[in-house]
mmCIF file of C-alpha atoms in Angstrom:
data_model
loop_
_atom_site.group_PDB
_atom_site.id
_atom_site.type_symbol
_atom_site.label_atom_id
_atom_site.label_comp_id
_atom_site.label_asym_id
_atom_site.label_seq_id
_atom_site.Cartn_x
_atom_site.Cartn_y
_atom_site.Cartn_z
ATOM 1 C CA UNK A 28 166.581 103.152 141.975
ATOM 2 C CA UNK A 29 166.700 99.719 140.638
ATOM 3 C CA UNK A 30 163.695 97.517 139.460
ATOM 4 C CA UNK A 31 163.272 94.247 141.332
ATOM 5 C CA UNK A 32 165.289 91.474 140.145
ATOM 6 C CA UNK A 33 167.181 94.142 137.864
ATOM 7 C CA UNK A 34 171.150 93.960 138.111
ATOM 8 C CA UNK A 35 172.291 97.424 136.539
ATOM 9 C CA UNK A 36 175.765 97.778 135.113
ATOM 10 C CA UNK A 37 177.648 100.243 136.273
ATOM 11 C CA UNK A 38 176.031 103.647 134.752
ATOM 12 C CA UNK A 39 178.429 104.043 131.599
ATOM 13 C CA UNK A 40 178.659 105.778 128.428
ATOM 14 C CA UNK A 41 179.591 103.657 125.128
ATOM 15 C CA UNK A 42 181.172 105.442 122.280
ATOM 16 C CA UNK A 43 179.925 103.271 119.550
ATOM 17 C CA UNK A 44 180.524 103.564 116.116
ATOM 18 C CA UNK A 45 177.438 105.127 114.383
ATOM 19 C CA UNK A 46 175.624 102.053 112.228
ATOM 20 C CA UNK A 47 177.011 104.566 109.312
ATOM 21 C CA UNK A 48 180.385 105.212 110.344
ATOM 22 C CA UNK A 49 182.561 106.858 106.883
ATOM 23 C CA UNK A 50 182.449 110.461 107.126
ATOM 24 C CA UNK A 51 180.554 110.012 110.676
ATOM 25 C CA UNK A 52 180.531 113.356 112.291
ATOM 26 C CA UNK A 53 179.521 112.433 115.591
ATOM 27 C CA UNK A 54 179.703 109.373 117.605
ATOM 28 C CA UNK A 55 176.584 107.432 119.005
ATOM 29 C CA UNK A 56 176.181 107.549 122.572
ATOM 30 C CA UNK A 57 174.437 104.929 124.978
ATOM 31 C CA UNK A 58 173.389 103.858 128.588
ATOM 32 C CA UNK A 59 173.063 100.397 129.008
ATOM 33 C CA UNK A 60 171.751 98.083 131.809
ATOM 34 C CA UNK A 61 171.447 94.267 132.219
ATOM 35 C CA UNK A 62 168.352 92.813 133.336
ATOM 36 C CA UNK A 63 170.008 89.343 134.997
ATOM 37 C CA UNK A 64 166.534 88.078 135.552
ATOM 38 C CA UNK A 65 165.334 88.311 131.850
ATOM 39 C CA UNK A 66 168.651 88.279 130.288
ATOM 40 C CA UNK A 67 168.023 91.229 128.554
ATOM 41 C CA UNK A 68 169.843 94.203 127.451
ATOM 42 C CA UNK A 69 168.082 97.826 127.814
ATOM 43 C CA UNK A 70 169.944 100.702 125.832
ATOM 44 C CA UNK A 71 168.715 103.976 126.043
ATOM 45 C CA UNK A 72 170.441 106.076 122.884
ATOM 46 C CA UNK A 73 170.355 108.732 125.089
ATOM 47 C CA UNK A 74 169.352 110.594 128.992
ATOM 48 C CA UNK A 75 166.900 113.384 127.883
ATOM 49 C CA UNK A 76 168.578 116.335 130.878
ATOM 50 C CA UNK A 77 166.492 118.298 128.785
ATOM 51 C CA UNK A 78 163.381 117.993 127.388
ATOM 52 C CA UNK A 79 163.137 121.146 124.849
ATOM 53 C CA UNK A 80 166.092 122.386 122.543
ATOM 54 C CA UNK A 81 166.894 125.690 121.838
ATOM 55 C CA UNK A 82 165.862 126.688 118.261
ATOM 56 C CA UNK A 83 169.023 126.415 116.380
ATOM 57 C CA UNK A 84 168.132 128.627 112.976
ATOM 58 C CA UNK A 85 168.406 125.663 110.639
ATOM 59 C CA UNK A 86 165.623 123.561 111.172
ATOM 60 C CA UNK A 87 161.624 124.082 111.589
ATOM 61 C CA UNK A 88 160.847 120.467 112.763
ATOM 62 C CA UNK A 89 159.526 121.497 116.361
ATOM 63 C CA UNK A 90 156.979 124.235 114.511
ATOM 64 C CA UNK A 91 156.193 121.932 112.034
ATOM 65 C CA UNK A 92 155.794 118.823 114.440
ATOM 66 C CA UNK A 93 153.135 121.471 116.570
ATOM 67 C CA UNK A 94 151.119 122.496 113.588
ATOM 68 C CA UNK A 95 150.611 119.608 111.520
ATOM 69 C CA UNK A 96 150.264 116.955 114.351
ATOM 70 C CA UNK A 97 147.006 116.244 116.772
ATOM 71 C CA UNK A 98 148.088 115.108 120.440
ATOM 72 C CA UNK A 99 146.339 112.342 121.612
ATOM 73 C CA UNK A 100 143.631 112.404 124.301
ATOM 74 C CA UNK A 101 145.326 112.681 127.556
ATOM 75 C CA UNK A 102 149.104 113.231 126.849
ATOM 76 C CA UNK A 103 148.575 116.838 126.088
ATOM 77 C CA UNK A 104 151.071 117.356 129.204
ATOM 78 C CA UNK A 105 153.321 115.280 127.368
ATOM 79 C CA UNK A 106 156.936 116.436 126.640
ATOM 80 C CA UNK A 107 157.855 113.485 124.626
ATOM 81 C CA UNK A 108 156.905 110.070 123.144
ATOM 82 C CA UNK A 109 158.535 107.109 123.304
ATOM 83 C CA UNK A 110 158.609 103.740 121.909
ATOM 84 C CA UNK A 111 160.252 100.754 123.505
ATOM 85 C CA UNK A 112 160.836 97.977 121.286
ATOM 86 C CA UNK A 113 162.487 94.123 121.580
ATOM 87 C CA UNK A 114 165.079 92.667 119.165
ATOM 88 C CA UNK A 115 165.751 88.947 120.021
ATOM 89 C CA UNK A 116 169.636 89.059 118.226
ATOM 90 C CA UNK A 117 170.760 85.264 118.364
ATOM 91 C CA UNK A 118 169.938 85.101 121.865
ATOM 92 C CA UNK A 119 170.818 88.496 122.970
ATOM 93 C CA UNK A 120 167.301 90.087 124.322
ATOM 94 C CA UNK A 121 167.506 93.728 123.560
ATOM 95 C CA UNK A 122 165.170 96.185 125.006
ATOM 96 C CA UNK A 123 165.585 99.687 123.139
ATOM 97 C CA UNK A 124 163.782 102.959 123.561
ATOM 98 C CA UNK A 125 163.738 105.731 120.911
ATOM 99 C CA UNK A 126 161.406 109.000 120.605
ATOM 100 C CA UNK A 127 158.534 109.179 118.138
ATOM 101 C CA UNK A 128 157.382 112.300 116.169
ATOM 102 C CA UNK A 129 153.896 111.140 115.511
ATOM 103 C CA UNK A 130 151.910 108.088 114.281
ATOM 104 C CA UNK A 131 149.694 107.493 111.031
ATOM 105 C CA UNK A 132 145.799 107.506 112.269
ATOM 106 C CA UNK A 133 144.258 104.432 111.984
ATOM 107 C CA UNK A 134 141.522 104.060 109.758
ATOM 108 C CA UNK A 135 137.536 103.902 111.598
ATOM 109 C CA UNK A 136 137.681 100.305 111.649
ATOM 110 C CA UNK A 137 140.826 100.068 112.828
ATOM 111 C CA UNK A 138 140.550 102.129 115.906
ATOM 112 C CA UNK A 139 137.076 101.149 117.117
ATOM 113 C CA UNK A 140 139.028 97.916 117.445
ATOM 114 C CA UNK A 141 141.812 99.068 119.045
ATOM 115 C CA UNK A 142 141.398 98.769 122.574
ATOM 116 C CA UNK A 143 142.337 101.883 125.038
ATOM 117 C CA UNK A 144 144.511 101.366 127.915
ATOM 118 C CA UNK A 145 142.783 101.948 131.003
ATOM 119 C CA UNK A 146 145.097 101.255 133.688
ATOM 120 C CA UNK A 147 149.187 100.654 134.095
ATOM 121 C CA UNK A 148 147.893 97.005 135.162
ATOM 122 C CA UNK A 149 146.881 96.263 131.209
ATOM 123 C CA UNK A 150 150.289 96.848 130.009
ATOM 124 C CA UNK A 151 151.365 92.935 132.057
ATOM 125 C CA UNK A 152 149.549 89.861 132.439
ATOM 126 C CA UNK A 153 150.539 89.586 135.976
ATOM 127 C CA UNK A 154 151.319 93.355 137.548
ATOM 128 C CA UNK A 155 154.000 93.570 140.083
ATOM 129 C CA UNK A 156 152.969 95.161 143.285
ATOM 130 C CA UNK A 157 152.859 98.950 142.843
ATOM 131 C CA UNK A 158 155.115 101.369 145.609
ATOM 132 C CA UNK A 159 155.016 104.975 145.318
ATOM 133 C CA UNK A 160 158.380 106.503 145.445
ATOM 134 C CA UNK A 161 157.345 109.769 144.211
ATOM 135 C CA UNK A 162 156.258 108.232 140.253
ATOM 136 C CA UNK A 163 152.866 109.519 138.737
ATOM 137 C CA UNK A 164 151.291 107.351 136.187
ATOM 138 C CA UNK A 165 148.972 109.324 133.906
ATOM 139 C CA UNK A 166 146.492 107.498 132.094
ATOM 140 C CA UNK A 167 146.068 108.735 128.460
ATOM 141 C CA UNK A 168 146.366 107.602 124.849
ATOM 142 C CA UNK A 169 145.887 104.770 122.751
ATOM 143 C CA UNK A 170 147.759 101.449 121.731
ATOM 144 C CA UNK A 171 149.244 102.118 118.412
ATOM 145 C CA UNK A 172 150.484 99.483 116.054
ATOM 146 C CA UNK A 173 154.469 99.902 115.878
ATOM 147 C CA UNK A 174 153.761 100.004 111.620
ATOM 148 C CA UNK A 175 152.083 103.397 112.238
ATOM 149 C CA UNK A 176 154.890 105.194 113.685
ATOM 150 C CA UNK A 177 156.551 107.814 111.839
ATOM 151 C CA UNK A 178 159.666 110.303 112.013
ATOM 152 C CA UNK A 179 158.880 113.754 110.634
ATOM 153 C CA UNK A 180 161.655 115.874 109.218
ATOM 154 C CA UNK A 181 161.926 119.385 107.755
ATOM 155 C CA UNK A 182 164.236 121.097 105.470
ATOM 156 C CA UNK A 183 163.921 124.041 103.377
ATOM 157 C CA UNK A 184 163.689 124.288 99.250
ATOM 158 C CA UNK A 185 166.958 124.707 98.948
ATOM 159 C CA UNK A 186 168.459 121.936 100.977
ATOM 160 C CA UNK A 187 166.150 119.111 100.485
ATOM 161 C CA UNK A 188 167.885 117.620 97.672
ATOM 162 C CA UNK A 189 170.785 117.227 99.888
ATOM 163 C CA UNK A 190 169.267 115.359 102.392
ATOM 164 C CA UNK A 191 171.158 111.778 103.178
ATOM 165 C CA UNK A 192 168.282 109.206 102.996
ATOM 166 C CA UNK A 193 171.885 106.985 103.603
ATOM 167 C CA UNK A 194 171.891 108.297 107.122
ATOM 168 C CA UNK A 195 167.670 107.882 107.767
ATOM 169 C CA UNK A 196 167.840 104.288 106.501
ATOM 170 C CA UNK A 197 169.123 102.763 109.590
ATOM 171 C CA UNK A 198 166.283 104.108 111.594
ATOM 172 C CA UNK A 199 163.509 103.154 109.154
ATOM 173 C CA UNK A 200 165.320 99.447 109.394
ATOM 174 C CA UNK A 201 165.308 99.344 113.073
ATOM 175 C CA UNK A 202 162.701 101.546 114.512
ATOM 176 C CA UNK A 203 160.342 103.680 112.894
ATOM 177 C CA UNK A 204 158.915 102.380 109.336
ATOM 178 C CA UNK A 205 157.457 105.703 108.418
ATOM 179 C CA UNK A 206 159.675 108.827 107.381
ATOM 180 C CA UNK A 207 158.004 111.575 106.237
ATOM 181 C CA UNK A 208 160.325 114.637 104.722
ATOM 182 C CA UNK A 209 158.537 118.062 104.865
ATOM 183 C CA UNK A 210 159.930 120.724 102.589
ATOM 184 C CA UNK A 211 159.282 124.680 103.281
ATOM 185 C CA UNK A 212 160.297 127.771 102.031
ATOM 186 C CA UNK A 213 161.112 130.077 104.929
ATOM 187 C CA UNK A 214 159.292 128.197 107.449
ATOM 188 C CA UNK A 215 155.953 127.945 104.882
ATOM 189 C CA UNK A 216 154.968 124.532 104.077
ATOM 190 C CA UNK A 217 152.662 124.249 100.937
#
């Protein structure tokens, strides 16, 4: 279903070159749509058909992600979070949404001026009329400042010194500005 005053391209799939393309084992997939109205461009990296991964053997992140991060007050049901985020590129309006492993608290000052979100009407200064095609808005969480975003990643002892900060530098450029590297030896952190 299409937003008012939204003209969707055709549902495609661009192969695009990864930002990082020499040696590139995999190519970057994306949905795009046009929003005629705005003249903006939304890309989506990806469609999440699946919302948990099966445990590969390689990797601790989703452990490590449960243990050593709090969920925020009323996404506990959550099964992801997501930031969407403008770029204004010479004209070109793009909207892009990427997932976000956690955030840096903010310090007491900082979040007793934060405000909460209450209701979906705070997010725009002049809501659109609401219809209920089967979409449940759950109230919960907190604004949080896009510089407080991180990406959490895990590797063990013997692998962290190969780990390509060359292919995590495009990301901290473009979306998150946080990367935190956690390093474990058979699945114990220090």
């Amino acid at each position: 279903m299409q937003a008012p005053h939204c003209q969707a391209l055709p549902r495609m799939s661009l192969a695009l070159s990864p930002l990082r393309s020499v040696g590139a084992s995999r190519p970057l997939y994306m949905s795009a749509s046009l929003f005629s109205a705005f003249g903006s461009l939304f890309a989506s990296p990806r469609w999440e058909a699946q919302t948990r991964v099966k445990y590969s053997g390689y990797t601790s992140g989703f452990n490590f992600e449960e243990a050593w991060t709090d969920l925020a007050l009323g996404c506990e049901e959550g099964t992801g979070h997501h930031r969407i985020v403008k770029y204004d590129l010479n004209g070109l309006e793009m909207v892009v949404r990427f997932e976000v492993d956690a955030c840096i608290p903010p310090s007491a000052a900082k979040a007793s001026a934060m405000r909460k979100v209450q209701s979906i009407d705070d997010l725009a200064n002049d809501p659109a009329p609401v219809s209920s095609h089967g979409l449940t808005v759950i109230n919960g969480g907190a604004v949080v400042p896009h510089s407080s975003i991180l990406e959490l990643t895990t590797r063990t002892q013997r692998r962290a010194a190969k780990f390509d900060w060359n292919d995590a530098y495009p990301q901290l450029f473009l979306q998150t500005p946080h990367h935190f590297l956690a390093v474990h030896d058979r699945g114990r952190f220090p």
